[in-house]
Amino acid sequence: MHELLEMSPKDTYTLVFGTLDISPFLKVVSKKSLNGKPTQLNYAAMLVSLFVRVMERIPTMKDLIKRLARSVEFSTQCGFTGSDRIPSEASFRRMIRKLQNSAVFQETHNKLIHQAFQEGFIDASIVAMDATHIEARDRQPEKKVEFTDNTDELPTELPKKKRGRKSKTERDHG
């Protein structure tokens, strides 16, 4: 992994996508027949750019599209050619929806797990599944302050001021 981080992006993408089989994903999003309107989008490059978005930690789809539009080198590394137009956010969303509505992610995950068993990366004797429910929170739970009977000690922290609008009693007396 450390070696991947030190490599140039072009070499990293070549190494990663040389071993990653995206053909099951392409089958889901590509046209089923040769008849009709020709395909205007480069689905292979779109898939690669979605994977690269995760690898490069590009936060939003808009940022990915901006980078593809501004950097010819980046778009070429993702597989777009000079004649390909950069897809819109709606095109990416439609492709993602097609992928989500199929079983391709689960099938690929199962293949990877099976391959990891065969190659000895996972030992079947120690595999366990955890389905523990974890409650999501937006912020840390508030700490409870315990008071001691020592009246001689002064508090170490000042009480925090209440934010927002004052109550009616505070306004009348304050």
C-alpha atoms as a printed R data frame, in Angstrom:
    type eleno elety resid chain resno       x       y       z
1   ATOM     1    CA   MET     A     1   0.000   0.000   0.000
2   ATOM     2    CA   HIS     A     2   2.849   2.367   0.854
3   ATOM     3    CA   GLU     A     3   4.325   1.743  -2.601
4   ATOM     4    CA   LEU     A     4   1.038   2.764  -4.252
5   ATOM     5    CA   LEU     A     5   1.069   6.087  -2.422
6   ATOM     6    CA   GLU     A     6   4.582   6.885  -3.640
7   ATOM     7    CA   MET     A     7   3.837   6.056  -7.295
8   ATOM     8    CA   SER     A     8   2.669   8.601  -9.854
9   ATOM     9    CA   PRO     A     9  -1.102   8.643 -10.442
10  ATOM    10    CA   LYS     A    10  -0.697   7.195 -13.950
11  ATOM    11    CA   ASP     A    11   1.300   4.212 -12.645
12  ATOM    12    CA   THR     A    12  -1.085   3.731  -9.716
13  ATOM    13    CA   TYR     A    13  -4.153   3.689 -11.974
14  ATOM    14    CA   THR     A    14  -2.454   1.285 -14.378
15  ATOM    15    CA   LEU     A    15  -1.583  -1.096 -11.552
16  ATOM    16    CA   VAL     A    16  -4.995  -0.954  -9.867
17  ATOM    17    CA   PHE     A    17  -7.128  -1.159 -13.007
18  ATOM    18    CA   GLY     A    18  -4.872  -3.795 -14.539
19  ATOM    19    CA   THR     A    19  -5.945  -6.165 -11.757
20  ATOM    20    CA   LEU     A    20  -9.522  -4.933 -11.306
21  ATOM    21    CA   ASP     A    21 -12.115  -6.483 -13.617
22  ATOM    22    CA   ILE     A    22 -14.771  -3.864 -14.417
23  ATOM    23    CA   SER     A    23 -16.486  -5.961 -17.105
24  ATOM    24    CA   PRO     A    24 -19.381  -7.043 -14.808
25  ATOM    25    CA   PHE     A    25 -20.105  -3.366 -14.130
26  ATOM    26    CA   LEU     A    26 -19.906  -2.559 -17.852
27  ATOM    27    CA   LYS     A    27 -22.414  -5.306 -18.649
28  ATOM    28    CA   VAL     A    28 -24.939  -3.638 -16.371
29  ATOM    29    CA   VAL     A    29 -24.652  -0.126 -17.823
30  ATOM    30    CA   SER     A    30 -23.909  -0.828 -21.501
31  ATOM    31    CA   LYS     A    31 -26.484  -1.120 -24.283
32  ATOM    32    CA   LYS     A    32 -27.868  -4.608 -24.731
33  ATOM    33    CA   SER     A    33 -28.098  -4.476 -28.539
34  ATOM    34    CA   LEU     A    34 -26.242  -2.820 -31.369
35  ATOM    35    CA   ASN     A    35 -29.476  -1.482 -32.887
36  ATOM    36    CA   GLY     A    36 -30.804   1.991 -32.196
37  ATOM    37    CA   LYS     A    37 -29.128   5.159 -31.098
38  ATOM    38    CA   PRO     A    38 -25.337   4.923 -30.695
39  ATOM    39    CA   THR     A    39 -23.870   5.223 -27.220
40  ATOM    40    CA   GLN     A    40 -22.551   8.726 -26.635
41  ATOM    41    CA   LEU     A    41 -21.009   8.089 -23.224
42  ATOM    42    CA   ASN     A    42 -17.775   6.281 -22.483
43  ATOM    43    CA   TYR     A    43 -19.063   4.011 -19.694
44  ATOM    44    CA   ALA     A    44 -15.679   2.377 -19.083
45  ATOM    45    CA   ALA     A    45 -14.069   5.775 -18.472
46  ATOM    46    CA   MET     A    46 -17.013   6.825 -16.291
47  ATOM    47    CA   LEU     A    47 -16.579   3.717 -14.124
48  ATOM    48    CA   VAL     A    48 -12.837   4.243 -13.855
49  ATOM    49    CA   SER     A    49 -13.370   7.894 -12.909
50  ATOM    50    CA   LEU     A    50 -15.761   6.846 -10.115
51  ATOM    51    CA   PHE     A    51 -13.118   4.487  -8.712
52  ATOM    52    CA   VAL     A    52 -10.459   7.198  -9.088
53  ATOM    53    CA   ARG     A    53 -12.760   9.624  -7.278
54  ATOM    54    CA   VAL     A    54 -12.580   7.352  -4.220
55  ATOM    55    CA   MET     A    55  -8.824   6.798  -4.584
56  ATOM    56    CA   GLU     A    56  -8.106  10.522  -4.933
57  ATOM    57    CA   ARG     A    57 -10.591  11.474  -2.186
58  ATOM    58    CA   ILE     A    58 -12.563  13.815  -4.422
59  ATOM    59    CA   PRO     A    59 -15.498  14.791  -2.191
60  ATOM    60    CA   THR     A    60 -18.371  15.453  -4.598
61  ATOM    61    CA   MET     A    61 -19.488  14.479  -8.056
62  ATOM    62    CA   LYS     A    62 -19.346  18.137  -9.120
63  ATOM    63    CA   ASP     A    63 -15.683  18.289  -8.093
64  ATOM    64    CA   LEU     A    64 -14.960  15.153 -10.131
65  ATOM    65    CA   ILE     A    65 -16.648  16.630 -13.209
66  ATOM    66    CA   LYS     A    66 -14.762  19.934 -12.786
67  ATOM    67    CA   ARG     A    67 -11.457  18.094 -12.531
68  ATOM    68    CA   LEU     A    68 -12.257  15.971 -15.590
69  ATOM    69    CA   ALA     A    69 -13.166  19.107 -17.553
70  ATOM    70    CA   ARG     A    70 -10.146  21.163 -16.460
71  ATOM    71    CA   SER     A    71  -7.401  18.550 -16.614
72  ATOM    72    CA   VAL     A    72  -6.859  16.781 -19.915
73  ATOM    73    CA   GLU     A    73  -4.212  14.609 -18.255
74  ATOM    74    CA   PHE     A    74  -6.619  13.478 -15.516
75  ATOM    75    CA   SER     A    75  -9.448  12.751 -17.950
76  ATOM    76    CA   THR     A    76  -7.047  10.776 -20.178
77  ATOM    77    CA   GLN     A    77  -5.833   8.779 -17.160
78  ATOM    78    CA   CYS     A    78  -9.468   7.932 -16.413
79  ATOM    79    CA   GLY     A    79  -9.907   6.643 -19.967
80  ATOM    80    CA   PHE     A    80 -11.655   9.525 -21.711
81  ATOM    81    CA   THR     A    81 -10.402  10.317 -25.211
82  ATOM    82    CA   GLY     A    82 -10.233  13.700 -26.865
83  ATOM    83    CA   SER     A    83 -13.476  13.038 -28.740
84  ATOM    84    CA   ASP     A    84 -15.423  12.000 -25.613
85  ATOM    85    CA   ARG     A    85 -17.462  14.655 -23.931
86  ATOM    86    CA   ILE     A    86 -17.241  14.826 -20.155
87  ATOM    87    CA   PRO     A    87 -20.501  13.372 -18.784
88  ATOM    88    CA   SER     A    88 -22.845  15.525 -16.759
89  ATOM    89    CA   GLU     A    89 -23.702  14.880 -13.138
90  ATOM    90    CA   ALA     A    90 -27.080  13.511 -14.270
91  ATOM    91    CA   SER     A    91 -25.329  10.977 -16.533
92  ATOM    92    CA   PHE     A    92 -23.180   9.805 -13.635
93  ATOM    93    CA   ARG     A    93 -26.264   9.571 -11.391
94  ATOM    94    CA   ARG     A    94 -28.178   7.499 -13.983
95  ATOM    95    CA   MET     A    95 -25.236   5.122 -14.291
96  ATOM    96    CA   ILE     A    96 -24.915   4.816 -10.501
97  ATOM    97    CA   ARG     A    97 -28.663   4.126 -10.230
98  ATOM    98    CA   LYS     A    98 -28.387   1.342 -12.821
99  ATOM    99    CA   LEU     A    99 -25.523  -0.182 -10.849
100 ATOM   100    CA   GLN     A   100 -27.397   0.091  -7.550
101 ATOM   101    CA   ASN     A   101 -30.494  -1.560  -8.995
102 ATOM   102    CA   SER     A   102 -28.469  -4.577 -10.113
103 ATOM   103    CA   ALA     A   103 -26.792  -7.285  -8.044
104 ATOM   104    CA   VAL     A   104 -23.345  -6.543  -9.492
105 ATOM   105    CA   PHE     A   105 -21.881  -5.192  -6.233
106 ATOM   106    CA   GLN     A   106 -22.936  -8.247  -4.212
107 ATOM   107    CA   GLU     A   107 -21.765 -10.639  -6.948
108 ATOM   108    CA   THR     A   108 -18.374  -8.912  -7.214
109 ATOM   109    CA   HIS     A   109 -18.008  -8.887  -3.440
110 ATOM   110    CA   ASN     A   110 -18.751 -12.608  -3.287
111 ATOM   111    CA   LYS     A   111 -16.202 -13.309  -6.043
112 ATOM   112    CA   LEU     A   112 -13.534 -11.306  -4.202
113 ATOM   113    CA   ILE     A   113 -14.216 -13.146  -0.932
114 ATOM   114    CA   HIS     A   114 -14.069 -16.507  -2.732
115 ATOM   115    CA   GLN     A   115 -10.806 -15.499  -4.435
116 ATOM   116    CA   ALA     A   116  -9.345 -14.368  -1.089
117 ATOM   117    CA   PHE     A   117 -10.217 -17.789   0.409
118 ATOM   118    CA   GLN     A   118  -8.596 -19.598  -2.524
119 ATOM   119    CA   GLU     A   119  -5.405 -17.529  -2.357
120 ATOM   120    CA   GLY     A   120  -5.108 -17.930   1.418
121 ATOM   121    CA   PHE     A   121  -5.679 -14.299   2.425
122 ATOM   122    CA   ILE     A   122  -8.649 -15.351   4.562
123 ATOM   123    CA   ASP     A   123  -8.571 -18.407   6.807
124 ATOM   124    CA   ALA     A   124 -12.020 -19.995   7.110
125 ATOM   125    CA   SER     A   125 -11.371 -21.126  10.677
126 ATOM   126    CA   ILE     A   126 -11.365 -17.581  12.065
127 ATOM   127    CA   VAL     A   127 -14.032 -15.818  10.002
128 ATOM   128    CA   ALA     A   128 -16.917 -14.333  11.989
129 ATOM   129    CA   MET     A   129 -19.754 -12.034  11.054
130 ATOM   130    CA   ASP     A   130 -20.924  -9.260  13.330
131 ATOM   131    CA   ALA     A   131 -24.416  -7.849  12.952
132 ATOM   132    CA   THR     A   132 -24.303  -5.637  16.022
133 ATOM   133    CA   HIS     A   133 -26.495  -2.584  15.782
134 ATOM   134    CA   ILE     A   134 -24.457   0.599  16.203
135 ATOM   135    CA   GLU     A   135 -26.398   3.728  16.985
136 ATOM   136    CA   ALA     A   136 -25.391   6.719  14.871
137 ATOM   137    CA   ARG     A   137 -24.863  10.095  16.550
138 ATOM   138    CA   ASP     A   138 -24.250  13.599  15.274
139 ATOM   139    CA   ARG     A   139 -22.220  14.640  18.302
140 ATOM   140    CA   GLN     A   140 -20.637  13.210  21.431
141 ATOM   141    CA   PRO     A   141 -22.936  12.450  24.348
142 ATOM   142    CA   GLU     A   142 -22.828  15.081  27.071
143 ATOM   143    CA   LYS     A   143 -20.601  14.301  30.030
144 ATOM   144    CA   LYS     A   144 -22.296  14.090  33.412
145 ATOM   145    CA   VAL     A   145 -20.726  16.321  36.042
146 ATOM   146    CA   GLU     A   146 -20.537  14.838  39.520
147 ATOM   147    CA   PHE     A   147 -20.625  17.189  42.494
148 ATOM   148    CA   THR     A   148 -18.643  16.440  45.646
149 ATOM   149    CA   ASP     A   149 -19.448  17.403  49.194
150 ATOM   150    CA   ASN     A   150 -16.225  19.447  49.490
151 ATOM   151    CA   THR     A   151 -17.521  22.997  49.618
152 ATOM   152    CA   ASP     A   152 -13.992  24.344  50.075
153 ATOM   153    CA   GLU     A   153 -12.986  23.436  46.513
154 ATOM   154    CA   LEU     A   154 -13.732  25.888  43.772
155 ATOM   155    CA   PRO     A   155 -15.004  24.649  40.426
156 ATOM   156    CA   THR     A   156 -12.252  24.320  37.834
157 ATOM   157    CA   GLU     A   157 -14.466  25.213  34.888
158 ATOM   158    CA   LEU     A   158 -16.683  28.217  34.426
159 ATOM   159    CA   PRO     A   159 -20.306  27.439  33.636
160 ATOM   160    CA   LYS     A   160 -20.942  27.724  29.915
161 ATOM   161    CA   LYS     A   161 -23.149  30.556  28.735
162 ATOM   162    CA   LYS     A   162 -26.399  29.478  27.229
163 ATOM   163    CA   ARG     A   163 -26.638  30.227  23.509
164 ATOM   164    CA   GLY     A   164 -29.625  31.680  21.725
165 ATOM   165    CA   ARG     A   165 -32.461  33.891  22.807
166 ATOM   166    CA   LYS     A   166 -32.896  34.526  26.519
167 ATOM   167    CA   SER     A   167 -36.060  33.327  28.206
168 ATOM   168    CA   LYS     A   168 -38.691  35.851  29.218
169 ATOM   169    CA   THR     A   169 -37.717  35.717  32.893
170 ATOM   170    CA   GLU     A   170 -34.050  36.325  32.085
171 ATOM   171    CA   ARG     A   171 -34.958  39.309  29.905
172 ATOM   172    CA   ASP     A   172 -37.208  40.856  32.555
173 ATOM   173    CA   HIS     A   173 -34.671  40.405  35.395
174 ATOM   174    CA   GLY     A   174 -31.434  40.836  33.432
